[in-house]
CSV table of C-alpha atoms and ligand atoms in Angstrom, one decimal:
chain,number,residue,atom,x,y,z
A,1349,LYS,CA,61.5,-42.6,94.5
A,1350,LYS,CA,62.1,-44.3,97.9
A,1351,LEU,CA,60.7,-43.0,101.1
A,1352,LEU,CA,63.8,-42.4,103.2
A,1353,LYS,CA,64.2,-41.5,106.9
A,1354,TYR,CA,68.0,-41.2,106.8
A,1355,GLY,CA,68.5,-39.8,103.3
A,1356,ALA,CA,69.3,-36.2,102.2
A,1357,GLN,CA,67.7,-33.7,104.6
A,1358,TYR,CA,67.6,-30.8,102.1
A,1359,GLU,CA,68.4,-30.2,98.4
A,1360,GLY,CA,70.5,-27.5,96.8
A,1361,LYS,CA,73.4,-25.6,98.2
A,1362,ARG,CA,73.2,-24.1,101.8
A,1363,THR,CA,73.1,-20.4,101.5
A,1364,ASP,CA,73.7,-19.5,105.2
A,1365,ALA,CA,76.7,-17.3,106.1
A,1366,ALA,CA,78.7,-20.3,107.7
A,1367,MET,CA,78.4,-22.2,104.4
A,1368,GLN,CA,79.2,-19.2,102.3
A,1369,LYS,CA,82.4,-18.7,104.4
A,1370,TRP,CA,83.3,-22.4,104.0
A,1371,ARG,CA,82.7,-22.1,100.2
A,1372,SER,CA,84.6,-18.8,99.8
A,1373,ASN,CA,87.6,-20.2,101.7
A,1374,ARG,CA,88.4,-22.4,98.7
A,1375,PHE,CA,91.9,-23.4,99.7
A,1376,GLY,CA,92.6,-25.5,102.9
A,1377,GLN,CA,95.4,-27.4,104.6
A,1378,PHE,CA,94.8,-31.0,105.6
A,1379,ILE,CA,97.0,-32.3,108.4
A,1380,HIS,CA,97.5,-36.0,109.2
A,1381,TRP,CA,99.4,-36.4,112.5
A,1382,GLY,CA,99.3,-39.3,114.9
A,1383,LEU,CA,101.4,-42.2,116.2
A,1384,TYR,CA,102.0,-43.4,112.6
A,1385,ALA,CA,104.4,-40.4,112.3
A,1386,ILE,CA,106.8,-42.1,114.7
A,1387,PRO,CA,107.7,-45.2,112.5
A,1388,GLY,CA,107.2,-43.0,109.4
A,1389,GLY,CA,106.5,-46.0,107.1
A,1390,GLU,CA,109.4,-48.1,108.3
A,1391,TRP,CA,109.3,-51.1,110.7
A,1392,LYS,CA,112.1,-53.4,111.9
A,1393,GLY,CA,114.4,-51.9,109.3
A,1394,LYS,CA,112.0,-52.5,106.4
A,1395,THR,CA,110.5,-49.7,104.4
A,1396,TYR,CA,106.8,-50.1,103.5
A,1397,THR,CA,105.7,-48.2,100.5
A,1398,TYR,CA,101.9,-48.2,101.2
A,1399,ALA,CA,100.5,-45.1,102.9
A,1400,ALA,CA,102.5,-44.5,106.2
A,1401,GLU,CA,99.3,-44.1,108.2
A,1402,PHE,CA,98.5,-47.7,107.3
A,1403,LEU,CA,101.8,-49.1,108.5
A,1404,LYS,CA,100.0,-50.9,111.3
A,1405,SER,CA,98.2,-53.0,108.8
A,1406,SER,CA,100.9,-53.1,106.1
A,1407,ALA,CA,103.4,-54.6,108.6
A,1408,HIS,CA,100.8,-56.6,110.5
A,1409,ILE,CA,101.6,-55.0,113.8
A,1410,PRO,CA,99.4,-56.1,116.7
A,1411,ASN,CA,97.5,-53.5,118.7
A,1412,SER,CA,99.6,-54.1,121.8
A,1413,THR,CA,102.8,-53.2,119.9
A,1414,TRP,CA,101.3,-50.4,117.9
A,1415,ASP,CA,99.5,-48.8,120.9
A,1416,SER,CA,102.7,-48.7,122.9
A,1417,LEU,CA,103.9,-46.0,120.5
A,1418,GLN,CA,101.9,-43.6,122.6
A,1419,TYR,CA,104.6,-43.7,125.2
A,1420,GLN,CA,107.0,-42.4,122.6
A,1421,PHE,CA,104.9,-39.6,121.2
A,1422,ASN,CA,106.8,-36.5,122.3
A,1423,PRO,CA,106.9,-33.8,119.6
A,1424,VAL,CA,109.4,-31.6,121.5
A,1425,LYS,CA,109.8,-29.2,118.5
A,1426,PHE,CA,106.0,-28.8,118.0
A,1427,ASP,CA,105.1,-25.1,117.8
A,1428,PRO,CA,101.5,-24.6,116.6
A,1429,LYS,CA,102.2,-20.9,115.8
A,1430,THR,CA,105.0,-21.9,113.4
A,1431,TRP,CA,102.6,-24.3,111.6
A,1432,ALA,CA,99.8,-21.6,111.5
A,1433,LYS,CA,102.2,-18.9,110.2
A,1434,MET,CA,103.3,-21.3,107.4
A,1435,ALA,CA,99.7,-22.0,106.6
A,1436,LYS,CA,98.9,-18.3,106.5
A,1437,LYS,CA,101.7,-17.6,104.2
A,1438,MET,CA,100.7,-20.5,101.9
A,1439,GLY,CA,97.3,-18.8,101.6
A,1440,VAL,CA,94.9,-21.3,103.1
A,1441,LYS,CA,91.7,-20.0,104.7
A,1442,TYR,CA,91.0,-23.3,106.5
A,1443,MET,CA,92.7,-26.3,108.1
A,1444,THR,CA,91.4,-29.8,108.7
A,1445,ILE,CA,93.2,-31.8,111.5
A,1446,THR,CA,93.0,-35.5,112.2
A,1447,THR,CA,91.6,-35.5,115.8
A,1448,LYS,CA,91.6,-39.4,115.6
A,1449,HIS,CA,92.7,-41.5,112.6
A,1450,HIS,CA,92.0,-45.2,112.1
A,1451,GLU,CA,94.6,-46.1,114.7
A,1452,GLY,CA,92.2,-44.7,117.3
A,1453,PHE,CA,94.8,-42.5,119.0
A,1454,CYS,CA,93.2,-39.1,120.0
A,1455,LEU,CA,95.1,-35.8,119.8
A,1456,TRP,CA,92.9,-34.3,122.4
A,1457,PRO,CA,92.5,-35.4,126.1
A,1458,THR,CA,89.2,-37.2,125.6
A,1459,GLN,CA,87.5,-38.6,128.6
A,1460,TYR,CA,86.2,-41.6,126.6
A,1461,THR,CA,89.5,-43.5,126.1
A,1462,LYS,CA,92.9,-43.4,127.7
A,1463,PHE,CA,94.4,-43.8,124.2
A,1464,ASN,CA,95.0,-40.1,123.9
A,1465,ILE,CA,97.6,-37.3,124.0
A,1466,GLY,CA,97.2,-36.9,127.8
A,1467,ASN,CA,98.8,-40.3,128.3
A,1468,THR,CA,102.0,-39.5,126.3
A,1469,PRO,CA,105.2,-37.9,127.3
A,1470,TYR,CA,103.9,-34.8,125.6
A,1471,LYS,CA,100.7,-34.6,127.5
A,1472,LYS,CA,99.3,-31.3,126.2
A,1473,ASP,CA,96.1,-30.9,124.2
A,1474,ILE,CA,97.3,-30.6,120.5
A,1475,ILE,CA,93.9,-29.9,119.2
A,1476,LYS,CA,93.4,-26.9,121.4
A,1477,ALA,CA,96.9,-25.6,120.6
A,1478,LEU,CA,96.2,-25.9,116.8
A,1479,VAL,CA,92.7,-24.4,117.0
A,1480,ASP,CA,94.0,-21.4,118.9
A,1481,ALA,CA,97.1,-20.9,116.7
A,1482,TYR,CA,95.2,-21.2,113.4
A,1483,ASN,CA,92.2,-19.2,114.5
A,1484,SER,CA,94.5,-16.4,115.6
A,1485,GLU,CA,95.9,-16.3,112.1
A,1486,GLY,CA,92.3,-16.0,110.8
A,1487,ILE,CA,92.2,-19.6,109.6
A,1488,ASP,CA,89.1,-21.7,110.2
A,1489,VAL,CA,89.6,-25.1,111.7
A,1490,ASN,CA,87.7,-28.3,110.9
A,1491,PHE,CA,88.0,-31.7,112.6
A,1492,TYR,CA,88.7,-34.9,110.7
A,1493,TYR,CA,87.3,-37.9,112.7
A,1494,SER,CA,87.7,-41.5,111.7
A,1495,VAL,CA,84.7,-43.6,112.6
A,1496,LEU,CA,86.7,-46.7,111.8
A,1497,ASP,CA,88.8,-47.4,114.9
A,1498,TRP,CA,91.4,-50.2,115.0
A,1499,HIS,CA,92.0,-49.7,118.7
A,1500,HIS,CA,88.6,-49.8,120.2
A,1501,PRO,CA,87.5,-53.3,121.3
A,1502,ASP,CA,83.8,-52.6,120.3
A,1503,TRP,CA,84.6,-51.6,116.7
A,1504,ARG,CA,83.1,-54.0,114.2
A,1505,TYR,CA,83.6,-54.2,110.4
A,1506,ASP,CA,80.3,-55.9,110.0
A,1507,ILE,CA,77.4,-57.0,112.2
A,1508,LYS,CA,77.0,-60.7,112.0
A,1509,THR,CA,76.0,-61.8,115.5
A,1510,LYS,CA,74.0,-60.5,118.5
A,1511,GLU,CA,77.3,-59.9,120.2
A,1512,ASP,CA,78.5,-57.8,117.3
A,1513,SER,CA,75.4,-55.6,117.5
A,1514,ILE,CA,75.7,-55.2,121.3
A,1515,ALA,CA,79.4,-54.3,121.0
A,1516,PHE,CA,78.9,-52.0,118.0
A,1517,SER,CA,76.1,-50.1,119.6
A,1518,ARG,CA,78.6,-49.4,122.5
A,1519,TYR,CA,81.0,-48.2,119.9
A,1520,LEU,CA,78.5,-45.9,118.3
A,1521,THR,CA,77.8,-44.4,121.7
A,1522,PHE,CA,81.5,-44.0,122.3
A,1523,ALA,CA,82.0,-42.2,119.0
A,1524,GLN,CA,79.0,-40.0,119.4
A,1525,ASN,CA,80.3,-39.0,122.9
A,1526,GLN,CA,83.7,-38.1,121.4
A,1527,LEU,CA,82.1,-36.0,118.7
A,1528,LYS,CA,79.9,-34.2,121.3
A,1529,GLU,CA,83.0,-33.6,123.3
A,1530,LEU,CA,84.8,-32.1,120.3
A,1531,ALA,CA,81.9,-29.9,119.3
A,1532,GLU,CA,81.5,-28.7,122.9
A,1533,ASN,CA,85.1,-28.2,124.0
A,1534,TYR,CA,86.3,-26.5,120.8
A,1535,PRO,CA,83.5,-24.0,120.1
A,1536,SER,CA,85.2,-22.3,117.1
A,1537,VAL,CA,85.2,-25.5,115.1
A,1538,LYS,CA,83.7,-24.9,111.6
A,1539,GLY,CA,83.3,-28.4,110.2
A,1540,PHE,CA,83.6,-32.1,110.7
A,1541,TRP,CA,85.3,-34.3,108.1
A,1542,PHE,CA,84.3,-37.9,108.6
A,1543,ASP,CA,86.3,-40.8,107.3
A,1544,GLY,CA,86.3,-44.6,107.8
A,1545,THR,CA,82.6,-44.9,107.2
A,1546,TRP,CA,82.7,-47.5,104.3
A,1547,ASP,CA,82.2,-50.7,106.3
A,1548,GLN,CA,79.0,-52.8,106.5
A,1549,SER,CA,78.7,-52.0,110.2
A,1550,ILE,CA,78.1,-48.3,109.4
A,1551,LYS,CA,76.1,-48.9,106.2
A,1552,LYS,CA,73.7,-50.9,108.4
A,1553,ASN,CA,73.4,-48.0,110.9
A,1554,GLY,CA,72.5,-45.1,108.6
A,1555,TRP,CA,70.3,-43.7,111.4
A,1556,TRP,CA,73.4,-43.1,113.5
A,1557,THR,CA,75.1,-41.0,110.8
A,1558,LEU,CA,72.1,-38.7,110.6
A,1559,GLN,CA,71.8,-38.5,114.3
A,1560,VAL,CA,75.4,-37.5,114.6
A,1561,GLU,CA,75.1,-34.8,112.0
A,1562,GLN,CA,72.0,-33.4,113.7
A,1563,MET,CA,73.7,-33.5,117.1
A,1564,LEU,CA,76.7,-31.6,115.8
A,1565,LYS,CA,74.5,-29.0,114.1
A,1566,SER,CA,72.5,-28.5,117.3
A,1567,ILE,CA,75.6,-28.0,119.4
A,1568,ARG,CA,77.4,-25.8,116.8
A,1569,PRO,CA,74.8,-24.2,114.4
A,1570,GLY,CA,76.3,-23.6,111.0
A,1571,VAL,CA,78.9,-26.4,111.3
A,1572,VAL,CA,79.6,-28.0,107.9
A,1573,VAL,CA,79.6,-31.8,107.6
A,1574,ASN,CA,80.9,-33.9,104.6
A,1575,SER,CA,78.9,-36.4,102.6
A,1576,ARG,CA,81.2,-39.2,103.6
A,1577,LEU,CA,79.7,-39.5,107.0
A,1578,ARG,CA,76.3,-40.5,105.8
A,1579,ALA,CA,74.6,-43.8,105.0
A,1580,ASP,CA,70.9,-43.9,104.3
A,1581,ASP,CA,68.1,-46.4,105.1
A,1582,TYR,CA,69.5,-48.8,102.5
A,1583,GLY,CA,73.2,-48.2,103.2
A,1584,ALA,CA,73.7,-45.8,100.2
A,1585,ARG,CA,76.6,-43.5,100.9
A,1586,HIS,CA,77.4,-39.9,99.9
A,1587,PHE,CA,74.2,-39.9,97.7
A,1588,ASP,CA,71.0,-41.4,99.1
A,1589,SER,CA,69.0,-44.1,97.3
A,1590,ASN,CA,67.1,-41.3,95.5
A,1591,GLY,CA,70.4,-39.9,94.2
A,1592,LYS,CA,70.3,-36.9,96.5
A,1593,MET,CA,73.6,-35.8,98.1
A,1594,MET,CA,73.7,-36.2,101.9
A,1595,GLY,CA,75.6,-33.8,104.1
A,1596,ASP,CA,76.7,-30.3,103.1
A,1597,TYR,CA,79.3,-31.0,100.5
A,1598,GLU,CA,80.4,-34.0,98.4
A,1599,SER,CA,83.7,-35.5,99.7
A,1600,GLY,CA,84.4,-38.3,97.2
A,1601,TYR,CA,87.3,-36.6,95.4
A,1602,GLU,CA,90.3,-38.0,97.3
A,1603,ARG,CA,93.6,-37.9,95.4
A,1604,ARG,CA,91.6,-37.2,92.2
A,1605,LEU,CA,89.8,-34.3,90.6
A,1606,PRO,CA,86.7,-34.2,88.4
A,1607,SER,CA,87.7,-33.6,84.8
A,1608,PRO,CA,87.7,-29.9,83.8
A,1609,THR,CA,84.6,-30.4,81.7
A,1610,ASP,CA,82.7,-32.4,84.3
A,1611,THR,CA,80.2,-29.6,85.0
A,1612,GLN,CA,77.8,-31.8,86.9
A,1613,VAL,CA,79.9,-31.1,90.1
A,1614,ILE,CA,79.1,-27.3,89.9
A,1615,HIS,CA,75.5,-27.9,91.0
A,1616,ARG,CA,76.7,-28.8,94.6
A,1617,ASP,CA,79.4,-27.9,97.0
A,1618,TRP,CA,82.3,-30.3,97.0
A,1619,GLU,CA,85.9,-30.6,98.1
A,1620,ALA,CA,88.9,-32.5,96.7
A,1621,CYS,CA,91.6,-33.6,99.2
A,1622,MET,CA,95.1,-34.2,97.8
A,1623,THR,CA,98.4,-35.8,98.9
A,1624,ILE,CA,101.7,-34.3,97.7
A,1625,PRO,CA,103.3,-37.7,97.3
A,1626,GLU,CA,101.3,-40.2,95.2
A,1627,ASN,CA,99.6,-41.8,98.3
A,1628,GLN,CA,101.0,-40.8,101.7
A,1629,TRP,CA,98.8,-38.9,104.2
A,1630,GLY,CA,100.9,-39.5,107.3
A,1631,TYR,CA,104.6,-38.7,107.5
A,1632,HIS,CA,106.8,-41.2,105.6
A,1633,LYS,CA,110.6,-41.1,106.2
A,1634,LYS,CA,111.3,-41.5,102.5
A,1635,TRP,CA,109.8,-38.6,100.5
A,1636,ASP,CA,110.8,-40.0,97.2
A,1637,ILE,CA,109.5,-43.6,97.2
A,1638,SER,CA,106.7,-42.3,94.9
A,1639,TYR,CA,106.1,-39.3,92.6
A,1640,THR,CA,105.7,-36.1,94.5
A,1641,LYS,CA,103.7,-33.3,92.9
A,1642,THR,CA,105.4,-30.0,92.0
A,1643,PRO,CA,104.0,-26.7,93.3
A,1644,LEU,CA,102.9,-25.8,89.7
A,1645,GLU,CA,100.9,-29.1,89.5
A,1646,LEU,CA,99.3,-28.3,92.9
A,1647,ILE,CA,98.5,-24.7,91.9
A,1648,GLU,CA,96.8,-26.1,88.7
A,1649,MET,CA,94.8,-28.5,90.8
A,1650,LEU,CA,93.7,-25.6,93.1
A,1651,VAL,CA,92.7,-23.5,90.1
A,1652,GLN,CA,90.9,-26.4,88.3
A,1653,THR,CA,89.0,-27.1,91.5
A,1654,THR,CA,88.0,-23.5,91.9
A,1655,SER,CA,86.9,-23.3,88.3
A,1656,LEU,CA,84.5,-26.1,89.0
A,1657,GLY,CA,83.2,-24.5,92.2
A,1658,GLY,CA,85.0,-26.8,94.7
A,1659,ASN,CA,87.4,-26.5,97.6
A,1660,PHE,CA,90.9,-27.9,97.5
A,1661,LEU,CA,92.4,-29.4,100.7
A,1662,LEU,CA,96.1,-30.0,100.4
A,1663,ASN,CA,97.7,-32.5,102.8
A,1664,PHE,CA,100.7,-32.1,105.1
A,1665,GLY,CA,102.2,-35.0,107.2
A,1666,PRO,CA,104.2,-33.5,110.1
A,1667,LYS,CA,107.2,-35.3,111.5
A,1668,PRO,CA,107.2,-37.0,115.0
A,1669,ASP,CA,109.3,-34.2,116.4
A,1670,GLY,CA,106.6,-31.7,115.5
A,1671,THR,CA,108.3,-30.0,112.6
A,1672,ILE,CA,107.1,-29.8,109.0
A,1673,ARG,CA,109.4,-31.6,106.6
A,1674,ILE,CA,111.5,-29.2,104.4
A,1675,GLU,CA,109.9,-30.5,101.1
A,1676,GLU,CA,106.5,-29.5,102.4
A,1677,GLN,CA,107.8,-26.1,103.7
A,1678,GLN,CA,109.2,-25.3,100.2
A,1679,ILE,CA,106.0,-26.2,98.5
A,1680,ALA,CA,104.0,-24.1,100.9
A,1681,GLU,CA,106.4,-21.2,100.2
A,1682,HIS,CA,106.0,-21.5,96.4
A,1683,ILE,CA,102.2,-21.8,96.5
A,1684,GLY,CA,102.1,-18.9,99.0
A,1685,ASN,CA,104.1,-16.6,96.7
A,1686,TRP,CA,101.7,-17.4,93.9
A,1687,MET,CA,98.6,-16.8,96.1
A,1688,LYS,CA,100.0,-13.5,97.3
A,1689,ILE,CA,99.7,-12.2,93.7
A,1690,ASN,CA,96.7,-14.2,92.4
A,1691,SER,CA,94.4,-15.1,95.3
A,1692,ALA,CA,91.7,-12.8,93.9
A,1693,ALA,CA,91.0,-15.5,91.3
A,1694,ILE,CA,90.6,-18.1,94.1
A,1695,TYR,CA,89.0,-16.7,97.3
A,1696,ASN,CA,85.3,-16.3,97.0
A,1697,ALA,CA,85.6,-17.4,93.4
A,1698,GLY,CA,83.9,-20.3,91.6
A,1699,HIS,CA,82.6,-21.6,88.3
A,1700,ALA,CA,82.2,-19.1,85.5
A,1701,LYS,CA,78.8,-20.1,84.4
A,1702,GLY,CA,78.5,-21.0,80.8
A,1703,TRP,CA,82.1,-20.1,79.9
A,1704,PRO,CA,83.4,-23.1,78.0
A,1705,ARG,CA,86.6,-24.9,79.0
A,1706,GLN,CA,89.6,-23.4,77.2
A,1707,ASP,CA,92.9,-25.2,76.5
A,1708,TRP,CA,95.2,-22.5,77.8
A,1709,GLY,CA,93.7,-22.7,81.3
A,1710,TYR,CA,90.7,-22.0,83.4
A,1711,PHE,CA,88.0,-19.4,84.0
A,1712,THR,CA,87.0,-18.5,87.6
A,1713,GLN,CA,84.4,-15.9,88.6
A,1714,ASN,CA,84.0,-14.0,91.8
A,1715,GLU,CA,80.8,-15.1,93.5
A,1716,THR,CA,80.0,-11.5,94.7
A,1717,THR,CA,81.3,-9.1,92.0
A,1718,GLY,CA,80.9,-11.5,89.0
A,1719,LYS,CA,84.4,-10.4,88.0
A,1720,LEU,CA,85.8,-12.8,85.4
A,1721,TYR,CA,89.3,-14.2,85.6
A,1722,ALA,CA,91.3,-16.2,83.1
A,1723,VAL,CA,94.1,-18.3,84.8
A,1724,VAL,CA,96.7,-19.1,82.2
A,1725,PHE,CA,98.8,-22.3,82.4
A,1726,ASN,CA,99.5,-23.0,78.7
A,1727,ILE,CA,100.6,-20.1,76.4
A,1728,PRO,CA,99.9,-20.9,72.7
A,1729,ILE,CA,102.9,-20.8,70.3
A,1730,SER,CA,101.1,-17.9,68.6
A,1731,GLY,CA,101.1,-15.9,71.8
A,1732,ILE,CA,97.4,-15.4,71.2
A,1733,LEU,CA,94.9,-16.5,73.8
A,1734,LYS,CA,91.8,-17.5,71.8
A,1735,ILE,CA,88.6,-17.1,73.9
A,1736,GLN,CA,85.2,-18.5,73.0
A,1737,THR,CA,82.8,-16.1,74.7
A,1738,LEU,CA,79.2,-16.6,75.8
A,1739,GLU,CA,76.4,-15.9,73.4
A,1740,GLY,CA,75.8,-12.1,73.1
A,1741,ILE,CA,78.8,-11.3,75.2
A,1742,THR,CA,82.2,-9.9,74.2
A,1743,ILE,CA,85.3,-8.9,76.0
A,1744,SER,CA,85.9,-5.1,76.1
A,1745,LYS,CA,89.2,-5.1,78.1
A,1746,ALA,CA,91.8,-7.5,79.4
A,1747,SER,CA,94.5,-6.8,82.0
A,1748,PHE,CA,97.0,-8.7,84.0
A,1749,LEU,CA,95.9,-9.0,87.6
A,1750,GLU,CA,99.6,-8.5,88.7
A,1751,LYS,CA,100.4,-5.7,86.3
A,1752,PRO,CA,97.2,-3.9,85.4
A,1753,ASP,CA,99.1,-1.2,83.4
A,1754,VAL,CA,100.6,-3.7,80.9
A,1755,PRO,CA,98.2,-3.6,77.9
A,1756,ILE,CA,96.7,-6.7,76.4
A,1757,THR,CA,95.3,-6.1,73.0
A,1758,VAL,CA,91.8,-7.5,72.6
A,1759,LYS,CA,90.4,-8.2,69.1
A,1760,GLU,CA,87.0,-9.7,68.4
A,1761,ILE,CA,87.5,-11.8,65.3
A,1762,ALA,CA,84.1,-13.5,64.8
A,1763,LYS,CA,80.9,-14.3,66.6
A,1764,LYS,CA,81.8,-15.3,70.2
A,1765,GLN,CA,85.5,-15.4,69.3
A,1766,VAL,CA,88.0,-13.0,70.8
A,1767,ASN,CA,91.8,-12.9,70.6
A,1768,LEU,CA,94.0,-11.7,73.4
A,1769,TYR,CA,97.4,-10.7,72.2
A,1770,LEU,CA,99.9,-11.4,75.0
A,1771,PRO,CA,103.1,-9.2,75.2
A,1772,GLN,CA,106.2,-11.0,74.0
A,1773,GLN,CA,107.7,-12.1,77.3
A,1774,SER,CA,108.5,-15.3,79.1
A,1775,PHE,CA,106.3,-16.3,82.1
A,1776,SER,CA,107.6,-18.6,84.8
A,1777,GLU,CA,104.4,-18.9,86.8
A,1778,PRO,CA,100.8,-19.3,85.8
A,1779,PHE,CA,99.2,-15.8,85.6
A,1780,VAL,CA,95.7,-14.2,85.9
A,1781,ILE,CA,94.0,-12.0,83.4
A,1782,ILE,CA,91.0,-9.9,84.4
A,1783,LEU,CA,88.4,-9.9,81.7
A,1784,ASP,CA,85.8,-7.1,81.4
A,1785,THR,CA,82.8,-8.2,79.4
A,1786,ILE,CA,80.0,-6.3,77.7
A,1787,ASN,CA,76.8,-7.4,75.9
A,1788,GLU,CA,77.3,-7.0,72.1
A,1789,ASN,CA,74.7,-6.0,69.6
A,1790,LYS,CA,73.2,-9.1,68.1
A,1791,ASN,CA,73.3,-8.8,64.4
A,1792,LYS,CA,77.0,-7.9,63.9
A,1793,TYR,CA,77.8,-11.4,62.5
A,1794,ILE,CA,75.8,-13.3,60.0
A,1795,ASP,CA,75.7,-17.1,60.4
A,1796,ALA,CA,76.3,-19.0,57.2
A,1797,LYS,CA,73.4,-20.9,55.6
A,1798,THR,CA,74.4,-24.5,55.0
B,2247,K80,C1,91.7,-47.4,101.3
B,2247,K80,C2,91.8,-46.2,102.1
B,2247,K80,C3,91.3,-46.1,103.3
B,2247,K80,C4,91.4,-44.9,104.1
B,2247,K80,C5,92.1,-43.8,103.6
B,2247,K80,C6,92.3,-42.6,104.4
B,2247,K80,N1,91.4,-41.5,103.8
B,2247,K80,C7,92.3,-40.3,103.6
B,2247,K80,C8,91.6,-39.0,103.8
B,2247,K80,C9,93.4,-40.6,104.6
B,2247,K80,O1,93.0,-40.3,105.9
B,2247,K80,C10,93.7,-42.0,104.4
B,2247,K80,O2,94.4,-42.6,105.5
B,2247,K80,C11,92.7,-43.9,102.3
B,2247,K80,C12,92.5,-45.1,101.5
């Protein structure tokens, strides 16, 4: 065990109300919006297929050219209430917005750099508008902040010379000032989502990452900070050199989920963030240059994440005119229709302890009531859902969440084995079954002697 100053500050899950709210939210909307939305993955007539928010590097565009995009940023059709209403209907309980991505352009009128929304034709504070609109829909707002900053002259990828360390310490002061500004000026912020913290320069300054987390928590008690911010005394990230998670939740699942049987993740809070296209966070003019996930695939990801006790953050990349592309609107609508019926299996639900993974879908369990849900994606040819129960537990009743009066026959067929006989009907959407469980008397079934 190493003695660490900048490692994990506590062990186990936070149990305070702010963290319980963050955890119970389960489903969030990620929004990537910045100057990169203007070119939308195309430059001088050429389409670049790498992530649109990386166009500056994909197309080798110099800062002077890229930064002048700020004089074109004018989302005349931007209506934060429209976005917030769409998000509400989709069923998200929180939203995470890019206050500043790697390009360094700030969506709020920061006093620490001119490269911000105030110096665009649009002028107005987009962060404030979004915080107010989403909060008024009852949706919590978190701030994404990229420590990596392509624009700022004092950013360094590594610290090789004295000059580097002098410049980079100026940068760290700049970034800390911006974060203080965000925490103070938008008091309803519920979390900070750090990105762009993988370079040597940050790994050599683990002290700063802890200082920032502590500053944010002193200004905004209860605020939730992701593991991706932190580097420890030896440059270890997310998990310190003693294997302890840093920050309040593990944020390593980006465009990937743990396997459904990977139960080590259930011991900590975690969040998976997900693109709808294969790898586009910012707006790309061409939706179909890569595979785009269907609503049913995204619903299954949300359920799988919930079944493993994690949060699911689904990304939207708004257009430069301030509207949400039609493909994303349609996906939001489809997911929202499903959530309207089935959100009881998601909100304030998590891992059903001990219930083994089933091939027809996922178990989730309400953290407060203990109510057990089976979310079904794959109906067996037999029409019989076979459930392996917990030792000493059996299922006394099963009913559809959507239609409680439609009977589902339950038959215990052997020790820890129960059949649910589904009615003969076709299902076009994944559905939820509420399972009532009871303890069963022990010696009903005799184990074979072998
Ligand atoms: C190699 C790489 C660097 C940064 C990213 C950023 N993290 C995501 C959350 C997006 O912000 C993406 O631009 C993705 C891949």
